[in-house]
Coordinates of C-alpha atoms in Angstrom, one line a residue:
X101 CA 0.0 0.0 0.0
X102 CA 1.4 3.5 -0.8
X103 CA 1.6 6.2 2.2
X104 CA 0.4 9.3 1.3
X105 CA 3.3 11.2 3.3
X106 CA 5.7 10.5 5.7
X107 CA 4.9 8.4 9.0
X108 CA 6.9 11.7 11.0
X109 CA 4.6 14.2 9.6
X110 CA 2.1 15.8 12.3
X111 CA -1.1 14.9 10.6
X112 CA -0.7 11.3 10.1
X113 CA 0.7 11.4 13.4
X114 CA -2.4 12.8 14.8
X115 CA -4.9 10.4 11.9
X116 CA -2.7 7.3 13.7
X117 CA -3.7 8.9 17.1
X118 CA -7.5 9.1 16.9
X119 CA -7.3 5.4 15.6
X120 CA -8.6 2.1 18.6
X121 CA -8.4 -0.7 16.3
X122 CA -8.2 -4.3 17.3
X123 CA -6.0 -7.1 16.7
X124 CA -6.0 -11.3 16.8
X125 CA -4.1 -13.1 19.2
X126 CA -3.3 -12.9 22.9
X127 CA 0.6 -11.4 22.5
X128 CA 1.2 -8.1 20.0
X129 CA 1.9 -8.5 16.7
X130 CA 4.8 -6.8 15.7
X131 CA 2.6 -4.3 13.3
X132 CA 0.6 -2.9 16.0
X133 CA 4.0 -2.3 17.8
X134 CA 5.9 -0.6 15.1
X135 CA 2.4 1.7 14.6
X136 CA 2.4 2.5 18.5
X137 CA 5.7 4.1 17.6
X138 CA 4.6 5.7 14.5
X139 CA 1.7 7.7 16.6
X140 CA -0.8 5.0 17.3
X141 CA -2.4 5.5 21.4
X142 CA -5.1 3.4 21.4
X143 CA -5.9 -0.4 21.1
X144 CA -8.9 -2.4 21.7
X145 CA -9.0 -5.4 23.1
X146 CA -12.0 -8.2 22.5
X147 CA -12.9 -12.1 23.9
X148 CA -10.0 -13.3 21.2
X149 CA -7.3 -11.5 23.1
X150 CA -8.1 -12.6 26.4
X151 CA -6.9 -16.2 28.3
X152 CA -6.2 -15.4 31.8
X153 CA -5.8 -12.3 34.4
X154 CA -2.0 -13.5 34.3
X155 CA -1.9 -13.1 30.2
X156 CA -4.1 -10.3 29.6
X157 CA -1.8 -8.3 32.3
X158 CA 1.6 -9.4 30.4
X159 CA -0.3 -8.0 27.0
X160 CA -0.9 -4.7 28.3
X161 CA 2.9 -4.3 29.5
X162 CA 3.7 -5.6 26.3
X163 CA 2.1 -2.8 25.0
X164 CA 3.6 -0.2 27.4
X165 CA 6.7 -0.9 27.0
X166 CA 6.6 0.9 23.6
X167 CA 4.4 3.9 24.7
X168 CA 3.5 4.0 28.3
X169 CA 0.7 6.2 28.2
X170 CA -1.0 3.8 25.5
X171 CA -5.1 3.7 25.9
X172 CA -5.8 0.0 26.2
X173 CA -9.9 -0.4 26.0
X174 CA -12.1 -3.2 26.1
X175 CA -15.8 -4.1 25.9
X176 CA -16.6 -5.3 29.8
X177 CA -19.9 -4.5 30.7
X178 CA -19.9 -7.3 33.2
X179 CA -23.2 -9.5 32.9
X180 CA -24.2 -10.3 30.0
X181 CA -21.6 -8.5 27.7
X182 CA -17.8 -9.7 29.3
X183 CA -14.6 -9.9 27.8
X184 CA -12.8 -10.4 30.9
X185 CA -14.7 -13.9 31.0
X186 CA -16.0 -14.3 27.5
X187 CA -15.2 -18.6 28.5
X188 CA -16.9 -19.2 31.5
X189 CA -19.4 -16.0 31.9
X190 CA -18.9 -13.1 34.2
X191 CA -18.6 -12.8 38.0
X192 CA -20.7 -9.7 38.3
X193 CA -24.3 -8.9 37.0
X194 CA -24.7 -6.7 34.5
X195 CA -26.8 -3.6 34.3
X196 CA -30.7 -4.8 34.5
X197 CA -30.0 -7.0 37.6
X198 CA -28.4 -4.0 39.2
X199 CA -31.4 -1.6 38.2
X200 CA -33.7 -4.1 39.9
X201 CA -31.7 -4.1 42.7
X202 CA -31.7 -0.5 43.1
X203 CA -29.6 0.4 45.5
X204 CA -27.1 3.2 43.7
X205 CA -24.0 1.8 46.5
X206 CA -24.2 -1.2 45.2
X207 CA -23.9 -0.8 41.9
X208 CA -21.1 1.9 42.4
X209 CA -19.3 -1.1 44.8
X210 CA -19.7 -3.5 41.7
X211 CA -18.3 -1.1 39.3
X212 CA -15.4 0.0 41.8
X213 CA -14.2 -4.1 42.0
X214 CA -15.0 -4.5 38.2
X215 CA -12.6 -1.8 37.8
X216 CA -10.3 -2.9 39.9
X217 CA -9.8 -6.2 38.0
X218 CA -9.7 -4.4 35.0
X219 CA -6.8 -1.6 36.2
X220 CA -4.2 -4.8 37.4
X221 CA -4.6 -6.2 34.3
X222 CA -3.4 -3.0 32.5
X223 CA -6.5 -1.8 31.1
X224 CA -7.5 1.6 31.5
X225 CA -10.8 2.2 29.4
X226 CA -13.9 0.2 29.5
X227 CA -16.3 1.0 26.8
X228 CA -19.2 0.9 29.7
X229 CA -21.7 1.3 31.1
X230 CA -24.9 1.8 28.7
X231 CA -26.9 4.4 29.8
X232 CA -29.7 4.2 27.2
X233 CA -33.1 3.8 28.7
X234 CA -34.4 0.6 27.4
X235 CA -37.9 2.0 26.7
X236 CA -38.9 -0.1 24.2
X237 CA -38.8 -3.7 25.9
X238 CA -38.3 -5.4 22.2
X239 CA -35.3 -3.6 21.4
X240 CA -33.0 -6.5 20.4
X241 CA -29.4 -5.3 21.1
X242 CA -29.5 -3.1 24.1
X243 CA -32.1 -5.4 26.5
X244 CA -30.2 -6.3 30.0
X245 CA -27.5 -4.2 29.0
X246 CA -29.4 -1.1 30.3
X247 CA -29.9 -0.3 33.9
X248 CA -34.0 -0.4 33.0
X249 CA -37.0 1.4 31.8
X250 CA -36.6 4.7 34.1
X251 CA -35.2 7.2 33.2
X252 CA -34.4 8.9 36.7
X253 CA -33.1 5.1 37.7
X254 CA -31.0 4.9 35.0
X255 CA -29.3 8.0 35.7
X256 CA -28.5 7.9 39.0
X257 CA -27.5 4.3 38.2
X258 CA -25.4 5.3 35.6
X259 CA -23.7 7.7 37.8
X260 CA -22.7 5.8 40.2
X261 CA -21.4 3.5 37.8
X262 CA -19.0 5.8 36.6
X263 CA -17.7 7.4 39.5
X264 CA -17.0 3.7 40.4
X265 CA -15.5 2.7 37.3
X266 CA -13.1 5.5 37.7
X267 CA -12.5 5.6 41.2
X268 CA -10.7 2.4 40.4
X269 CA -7.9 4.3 37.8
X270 CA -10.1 3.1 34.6
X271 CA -12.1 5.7 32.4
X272 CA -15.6 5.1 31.6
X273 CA -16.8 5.8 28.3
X274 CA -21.1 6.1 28.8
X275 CA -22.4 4.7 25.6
X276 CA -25.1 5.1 23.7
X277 CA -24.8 8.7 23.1
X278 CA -27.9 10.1 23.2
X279 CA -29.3 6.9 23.5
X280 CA -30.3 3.2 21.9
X281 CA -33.2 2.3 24.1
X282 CA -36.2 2.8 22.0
X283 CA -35.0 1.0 18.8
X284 CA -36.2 -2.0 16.9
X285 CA -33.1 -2.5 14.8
X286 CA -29.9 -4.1 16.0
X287 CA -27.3 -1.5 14.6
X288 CA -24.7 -4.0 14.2
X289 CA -27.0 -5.6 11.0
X290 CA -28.8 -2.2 9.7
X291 CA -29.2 1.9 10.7
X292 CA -31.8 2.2 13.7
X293 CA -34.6 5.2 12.9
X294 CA -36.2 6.8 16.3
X295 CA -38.6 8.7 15.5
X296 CA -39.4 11.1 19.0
X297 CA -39.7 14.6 19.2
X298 CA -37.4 16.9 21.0
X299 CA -39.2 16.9 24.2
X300 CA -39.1 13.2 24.6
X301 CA -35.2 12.9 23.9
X302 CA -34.7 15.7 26.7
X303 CA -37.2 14.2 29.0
X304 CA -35.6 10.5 28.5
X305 CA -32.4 9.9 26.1
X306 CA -30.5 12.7 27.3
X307 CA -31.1 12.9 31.4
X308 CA -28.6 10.0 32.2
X309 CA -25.9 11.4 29.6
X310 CA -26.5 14.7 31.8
X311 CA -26.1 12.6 35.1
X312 CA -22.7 10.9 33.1
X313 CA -21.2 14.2 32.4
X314 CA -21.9 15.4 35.6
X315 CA -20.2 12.5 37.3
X316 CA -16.9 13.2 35.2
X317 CA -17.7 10.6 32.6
X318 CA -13.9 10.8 31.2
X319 CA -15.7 9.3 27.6
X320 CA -18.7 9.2 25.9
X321 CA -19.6 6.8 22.4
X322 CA -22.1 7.9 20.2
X323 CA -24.8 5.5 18.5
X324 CA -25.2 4.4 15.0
X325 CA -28.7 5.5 14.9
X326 CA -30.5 8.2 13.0
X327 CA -33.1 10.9 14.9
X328 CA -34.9 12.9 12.4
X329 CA -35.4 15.4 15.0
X330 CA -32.1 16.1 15.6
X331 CA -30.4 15.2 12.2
X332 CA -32.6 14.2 9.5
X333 CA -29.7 13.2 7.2
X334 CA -27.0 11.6 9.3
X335 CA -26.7 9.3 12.0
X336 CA -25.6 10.4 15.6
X337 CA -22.0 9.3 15.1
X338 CA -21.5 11.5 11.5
X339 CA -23.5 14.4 12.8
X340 CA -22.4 17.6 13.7
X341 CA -26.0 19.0 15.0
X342 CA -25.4 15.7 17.6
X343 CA -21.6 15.1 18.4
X344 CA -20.4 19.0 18.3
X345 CA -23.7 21.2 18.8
X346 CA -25.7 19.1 21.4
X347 CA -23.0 16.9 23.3
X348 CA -20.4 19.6 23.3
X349 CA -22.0 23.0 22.9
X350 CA -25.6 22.1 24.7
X351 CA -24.3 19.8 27.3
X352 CA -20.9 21.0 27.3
X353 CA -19.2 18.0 27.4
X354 CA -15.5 17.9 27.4
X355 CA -13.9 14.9 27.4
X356 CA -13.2 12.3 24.6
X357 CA -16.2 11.5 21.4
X358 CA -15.6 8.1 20.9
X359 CA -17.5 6.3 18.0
X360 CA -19.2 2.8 18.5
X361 CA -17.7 0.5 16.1
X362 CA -17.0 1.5 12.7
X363 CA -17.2 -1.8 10.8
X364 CA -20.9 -1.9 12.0
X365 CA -23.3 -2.5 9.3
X366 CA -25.2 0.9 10.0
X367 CA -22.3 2.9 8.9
X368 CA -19.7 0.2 6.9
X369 CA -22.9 -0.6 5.1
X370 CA -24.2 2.6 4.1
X371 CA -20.8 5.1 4.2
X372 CA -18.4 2.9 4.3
X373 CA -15.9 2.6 7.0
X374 CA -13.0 5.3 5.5
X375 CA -15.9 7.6 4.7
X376 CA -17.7 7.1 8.2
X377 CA -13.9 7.5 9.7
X378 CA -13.8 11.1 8.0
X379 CA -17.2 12.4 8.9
X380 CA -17.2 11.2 12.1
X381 CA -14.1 13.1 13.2
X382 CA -15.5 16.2 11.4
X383 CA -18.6 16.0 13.3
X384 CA -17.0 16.2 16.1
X385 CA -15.9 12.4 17.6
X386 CA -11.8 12.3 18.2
X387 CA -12.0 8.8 18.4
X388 CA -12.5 5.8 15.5
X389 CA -13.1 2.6 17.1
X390 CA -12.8 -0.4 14.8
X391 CA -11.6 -3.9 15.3
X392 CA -14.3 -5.7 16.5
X393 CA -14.6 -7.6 13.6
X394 CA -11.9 -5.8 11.2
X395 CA -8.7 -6.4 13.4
X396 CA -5.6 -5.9 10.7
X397 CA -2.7 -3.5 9.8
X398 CA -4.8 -3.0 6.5
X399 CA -7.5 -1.6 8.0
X400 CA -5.0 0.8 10.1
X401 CA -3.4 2.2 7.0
X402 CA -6.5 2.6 4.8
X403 CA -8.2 4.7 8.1
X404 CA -4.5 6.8 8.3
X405 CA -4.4 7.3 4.9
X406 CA -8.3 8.3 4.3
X407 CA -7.9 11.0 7.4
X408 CA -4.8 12.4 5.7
X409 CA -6.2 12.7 2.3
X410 CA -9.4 14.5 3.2
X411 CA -6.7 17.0 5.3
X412 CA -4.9 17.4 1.8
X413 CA -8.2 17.8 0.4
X414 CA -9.9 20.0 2.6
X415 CA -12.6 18.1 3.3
X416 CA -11.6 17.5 6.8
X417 CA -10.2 21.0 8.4
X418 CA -6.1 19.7 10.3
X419 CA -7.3 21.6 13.4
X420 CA -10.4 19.7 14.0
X421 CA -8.2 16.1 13.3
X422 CA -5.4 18.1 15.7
X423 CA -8.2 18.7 18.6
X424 CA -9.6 15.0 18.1
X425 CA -6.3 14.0 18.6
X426 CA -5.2 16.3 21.6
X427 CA -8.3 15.1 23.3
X428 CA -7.2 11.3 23.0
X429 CA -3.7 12.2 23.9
X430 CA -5.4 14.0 27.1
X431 CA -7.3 11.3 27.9
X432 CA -3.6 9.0 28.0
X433 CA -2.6 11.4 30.8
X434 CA -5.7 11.4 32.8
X435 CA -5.2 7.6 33.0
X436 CA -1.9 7.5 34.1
X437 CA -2.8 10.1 37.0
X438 CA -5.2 8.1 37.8
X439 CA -3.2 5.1 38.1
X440 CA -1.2 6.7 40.9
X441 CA -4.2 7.7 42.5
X442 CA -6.7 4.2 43.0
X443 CA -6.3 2.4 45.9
X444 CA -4.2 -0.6 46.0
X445 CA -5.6 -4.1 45.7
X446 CA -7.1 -5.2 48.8
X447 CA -5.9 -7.9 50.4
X448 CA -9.3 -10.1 50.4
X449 CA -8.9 -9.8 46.6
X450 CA -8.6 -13.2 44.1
X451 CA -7.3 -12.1 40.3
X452 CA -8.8 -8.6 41.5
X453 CA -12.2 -9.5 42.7
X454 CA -13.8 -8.8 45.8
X455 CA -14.8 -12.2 46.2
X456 CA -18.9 -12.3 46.7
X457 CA -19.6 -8.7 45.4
X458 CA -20.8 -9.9 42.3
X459 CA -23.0 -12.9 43.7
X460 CA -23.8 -10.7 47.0
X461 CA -25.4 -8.4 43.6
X462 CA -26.5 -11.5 41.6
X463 CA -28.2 -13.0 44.6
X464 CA -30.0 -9.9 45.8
X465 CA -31.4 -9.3 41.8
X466 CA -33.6 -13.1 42.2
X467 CA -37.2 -12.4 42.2
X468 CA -39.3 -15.4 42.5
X469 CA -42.9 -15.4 41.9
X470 CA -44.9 -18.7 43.5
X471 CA -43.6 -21.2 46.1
X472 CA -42.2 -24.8 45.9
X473 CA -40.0 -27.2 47.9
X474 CA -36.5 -26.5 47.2
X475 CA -35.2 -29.1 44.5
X476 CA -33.3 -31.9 45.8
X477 CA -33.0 -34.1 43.0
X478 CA -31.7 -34.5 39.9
X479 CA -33.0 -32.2 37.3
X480 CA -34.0 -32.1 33.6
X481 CA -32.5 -28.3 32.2
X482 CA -34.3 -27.4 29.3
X483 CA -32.4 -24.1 28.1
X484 CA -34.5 -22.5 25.3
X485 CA -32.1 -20.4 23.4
X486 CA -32.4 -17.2 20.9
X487 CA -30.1 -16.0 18.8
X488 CA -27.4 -14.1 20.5
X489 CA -27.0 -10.4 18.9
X490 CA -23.1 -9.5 18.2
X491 CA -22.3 -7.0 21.4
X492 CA -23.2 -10.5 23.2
X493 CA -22.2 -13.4 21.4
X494 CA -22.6 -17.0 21.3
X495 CA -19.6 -18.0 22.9
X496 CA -20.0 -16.9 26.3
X497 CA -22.0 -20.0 28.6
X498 CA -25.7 -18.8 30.7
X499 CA -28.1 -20.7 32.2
X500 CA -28.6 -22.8 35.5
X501 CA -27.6 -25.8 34.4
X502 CA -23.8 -26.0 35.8
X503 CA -24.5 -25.0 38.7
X504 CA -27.4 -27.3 38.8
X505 CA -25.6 -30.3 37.7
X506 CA -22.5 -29.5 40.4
X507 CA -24.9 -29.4 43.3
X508 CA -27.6 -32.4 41.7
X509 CA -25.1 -35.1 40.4
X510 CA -26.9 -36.9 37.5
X511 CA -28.7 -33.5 36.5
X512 CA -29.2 -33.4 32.8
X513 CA -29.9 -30.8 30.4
X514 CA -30.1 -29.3 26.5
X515 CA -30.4 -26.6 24.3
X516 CA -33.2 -26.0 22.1
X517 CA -33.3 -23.1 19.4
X518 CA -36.6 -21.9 17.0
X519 CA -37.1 -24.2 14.2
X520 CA -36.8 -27.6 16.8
X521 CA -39.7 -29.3 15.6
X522 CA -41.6 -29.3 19.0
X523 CA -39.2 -28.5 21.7
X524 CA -42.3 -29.1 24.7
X525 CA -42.0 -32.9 22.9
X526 CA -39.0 -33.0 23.1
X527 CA -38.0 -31.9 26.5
X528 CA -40.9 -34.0 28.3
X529 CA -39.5 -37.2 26.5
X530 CA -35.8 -36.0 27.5
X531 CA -36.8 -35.2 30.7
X532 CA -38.5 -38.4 32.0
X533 CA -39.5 -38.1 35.2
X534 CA -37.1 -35.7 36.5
X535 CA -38.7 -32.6 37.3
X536 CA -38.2 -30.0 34.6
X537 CA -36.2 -26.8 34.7
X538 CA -37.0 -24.3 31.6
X539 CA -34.4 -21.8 31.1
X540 CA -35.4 -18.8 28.7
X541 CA -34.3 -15.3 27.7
X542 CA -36.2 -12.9 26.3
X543 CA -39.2 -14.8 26.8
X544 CA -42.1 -11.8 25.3
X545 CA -39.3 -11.4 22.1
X546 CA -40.0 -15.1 20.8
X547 CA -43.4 -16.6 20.1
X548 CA -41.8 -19.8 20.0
X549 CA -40.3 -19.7 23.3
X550 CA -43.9 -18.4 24.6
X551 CA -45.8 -21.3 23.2
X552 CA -42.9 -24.2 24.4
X553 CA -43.4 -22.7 27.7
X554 CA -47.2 -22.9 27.7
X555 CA -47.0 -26.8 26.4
X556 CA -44.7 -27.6 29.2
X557 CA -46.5 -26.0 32.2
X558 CA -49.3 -27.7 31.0
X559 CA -48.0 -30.9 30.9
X560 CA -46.2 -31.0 34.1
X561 CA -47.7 -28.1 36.1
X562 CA -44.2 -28.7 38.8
X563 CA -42.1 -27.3 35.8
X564 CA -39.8 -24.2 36.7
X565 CA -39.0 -21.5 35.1
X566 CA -35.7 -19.5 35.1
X567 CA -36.2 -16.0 33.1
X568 CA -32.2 -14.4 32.3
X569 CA -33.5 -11.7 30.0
X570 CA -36.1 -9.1 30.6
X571 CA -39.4 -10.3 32.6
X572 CA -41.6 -8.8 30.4
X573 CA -43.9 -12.2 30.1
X574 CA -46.3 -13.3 32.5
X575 CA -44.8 -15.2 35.2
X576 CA -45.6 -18.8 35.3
X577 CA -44.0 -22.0 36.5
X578 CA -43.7 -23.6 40.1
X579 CA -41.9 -21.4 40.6
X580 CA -41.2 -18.5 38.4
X581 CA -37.5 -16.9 38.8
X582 CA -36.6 -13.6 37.1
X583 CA -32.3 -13.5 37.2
X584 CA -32.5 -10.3 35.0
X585 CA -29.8 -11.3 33.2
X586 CA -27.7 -14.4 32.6
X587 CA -24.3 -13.2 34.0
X588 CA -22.5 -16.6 35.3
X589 CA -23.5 -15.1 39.1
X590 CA -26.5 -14.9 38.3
X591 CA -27.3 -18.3 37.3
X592 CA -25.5 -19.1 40.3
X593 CA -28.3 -17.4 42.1
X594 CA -31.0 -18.9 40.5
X595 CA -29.5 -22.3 41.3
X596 CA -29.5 -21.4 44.7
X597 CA -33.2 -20.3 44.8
X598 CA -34.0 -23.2 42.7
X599 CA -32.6 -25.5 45.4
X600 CA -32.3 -23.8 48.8
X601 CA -28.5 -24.8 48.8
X602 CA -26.2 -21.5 49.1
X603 CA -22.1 -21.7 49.4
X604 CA -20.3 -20.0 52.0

């Protein structure tokens, strides 16, 4: 590939600098090294790069030992969206279990130890939490990821999650600005369209931004999503009226624009990623994340090169690409002040978790609905399964059924998807006499789930039923047990509930 000018000149210095791509493998490859040296101060790191606490740390101080104030970010919500633990699930509920809970120390506690974990294994920003109101309860990517319904509890819950976050030396970056709640379109796959007035966006997207900013939210990610009443024409993320005159100018938000990921279908598939890359900084982001699923030197280069050319072009003015880049740069130093600053590890700590916060969390979340004898034998796990959408994945583990199995020996379980021939068939003949445990997500989102559900509880009135999503259904089983979410801890919990039989 030809370079457009030198790697020493100041602008592709500074296009390098606004860059947080991603990369495969679990050790630095020797591109992304040379390019940290070239200008590059930001990496992003996904479920691929990640083996152990003991691996991810040696990573990061491979990374630092070329540029020390390099900006290592990941994807850790915690619950159902975790990096951290992308092979065995995460040891602390995510956002929805902690809005049930409601209690704003508690979630601040969980986001401090989460942090914690995150800061000894070098990273210092976590593209979290979500702070879109989930107002429309069949949105299909943000779900349990958002802290609930409520707007005034997702704000003060979002607050608190930030000033833990970066209490523990790791900036947060409150996503997804100004907000993915009310959407019917995944924008991984397509470009969401919400079509609210102004009122409404004030009154319920925007109030837990506000409550971020005011927290000291070191970052903030915009949303690929269009809002005709704000921008008719471009989505949040390539929109001036949204990044530079409401975040910045009406909210007066001064920290880093970071965008969600660029090789997202709702802008790679409709402005491609270069083109995205270039509007987005001029409409005000300093930051390009890509690498999710583009995670190459390529796509490094082509990104440099397209920010340079549109300087040389004057489509993209060199002190609005400087500023983006100043503002990243910035960021690097707030990090490493507040890495001095946290707290050292406590000494009650394993691999940087308070051990029990997360369960303590998970445990207090359960809601059960009807009353049984705990479970004392052997089970039949029926785990009714959707379709994962992409900020989650497939490869992560959820359910009961572990847990169940490790405290019932001889406990048996499977996994049945849409399109099973007649999963209630199924899972009576599978289950024999054992008594039946129905594990769903998302319940109200699939008619198929509804009606397998409705066969079973029929059949064997005794069956229970484990909710990990949002309890929007009608409860129903003997008894009914809403997780709100399917974090690792929480099935934990439910196992517990399901059986009266709690660890130390």
């Amino acid at each position: 590939m030809t370079t457009l000018v030198s790697t020493t000149d100041t602008v592709t210095r500074d296009a390098l600098a606004v860059l947080q791509p991603g990369f495969t493998g679990t050790t630095a490859p020797d591109w992304l090294l040379r390019r940290l040296g070239e200008g590059l101060a930001s990496v992003g790191l996904f479920g691929r790069n990640i083996e152990s606490p003991a691996q991810l740390a040696a990573l990061t101080a491979q990374l630092r030992a070329v540029r020390d104030d390099v900006l290592v970010a990941i994807d850790e919500e915690g619950g159902d969206v975790t990096r951290l633990e992308v092979r065995h699930g995460s040891s602390f509920p995510g956002n929805f279990a902690l809005g049930s809970v409601d209690d704003v120390d508690l979630t601040r506690e969980v986001a401090r130890e989460l942090g914690r974990r995150l800061a000894e294994c070098g990273v210092n920003l976590n593209w979290a939490p979500s702070a879109d109101v989930n107002s429309n309860p069949g949105n299909p990517v943000i779900g349990v990821r958002s802290f609930g319904a409520d707007t005034a509890l997702v704000a003060r819950h979002t607050a608190a999650y930030v000033e833990g976050l970066q209490s523990a030396g790791v900036a947060a970056c409150t996503k997804h600005f100004p907000g993915h709640g009310d959407t019917e379109v995944d924008s991984h796959h397509a470009l969401p369209r919400i079509d609210v007035d102004l009122d409404t966006l004030h009154a319920r997207e925007l109030v837990p931004f506000r409550a971020a900013i005011a927290a000291g939210s070191q970052c903030v990610m915009s949303a690929h999503i269009l809002l005709p009443a704000l921008d008719p024409a471009r989505p949040a993320t390539l929109s001036p009226q949204i990044l530079t005159g409401l975040l910045r100018q009406e909210l007066g938000y001064e920290g880093l624009i970071v965008t969600d990921g660029m090789e997202m279908d709702a802008i790679a598939g409709t402005y491609g990623i270069e083109r995205g890359s270039v509007l987005a900084i001029a409409a005000g982001a300093d930051a390009i994340c890509v690498g999710g699923g583009l995670a190459d030197e390529d796509t490094v280069l082509r990104l440099r090169d397209a920010l340079v050319e549109a300087v040389r072009t004057g489509e993209l003015a060199e002190e609005r690409l400087a500023d983006a880049a100043a503002r990243v740069r910035a960021l690097a130093s707030w990090t490493q002040r507040a890495r001095g600053a946290a707290p050292a590890p406590g000494a009650d700590t394993q691999e940087g978790i308070a051990p029990g916060i997360g369960l303590v969390a998970a445990r207090r979340a359960v809601t059960v609905t009807g009353h049984a004898a705990p479970l004392g034998e052997p089970a039949y796990v029926a785990a009714f399964t959707p379709v994962a959408n992409i900020a989650v994945g497939d490869e992560t583990p959820w359910g009961v059924a572990a847990e169940l199995s490790r405290v019932l020996p001889g406990t048996g379980t499977d996994t049945y998807g849409n399109g099973s021939g007649d999963p209630a068939a199924e899972v009576l003949r599978a289950a024999g006499e054992r008594r039946i445990v129905a594990v769903v997500r998302d319940e109200h989102r699939h008619a198929w789930m509804s009606a397998a559900l409705d066969a079973l509880v029929a059949a064997r009135p005794d069956t229970i039923v484990v909710e990990m999503g949002l309890s929007e259904a009608p409860p129903r089983g003997a008894p009914h047990i809403a997780t709100h979410g399917a974090a690792r801890v929480c099935g934990v919990a439910a196992a517990e509930a399901i059986t009266g039989a709690r660890d130390a």
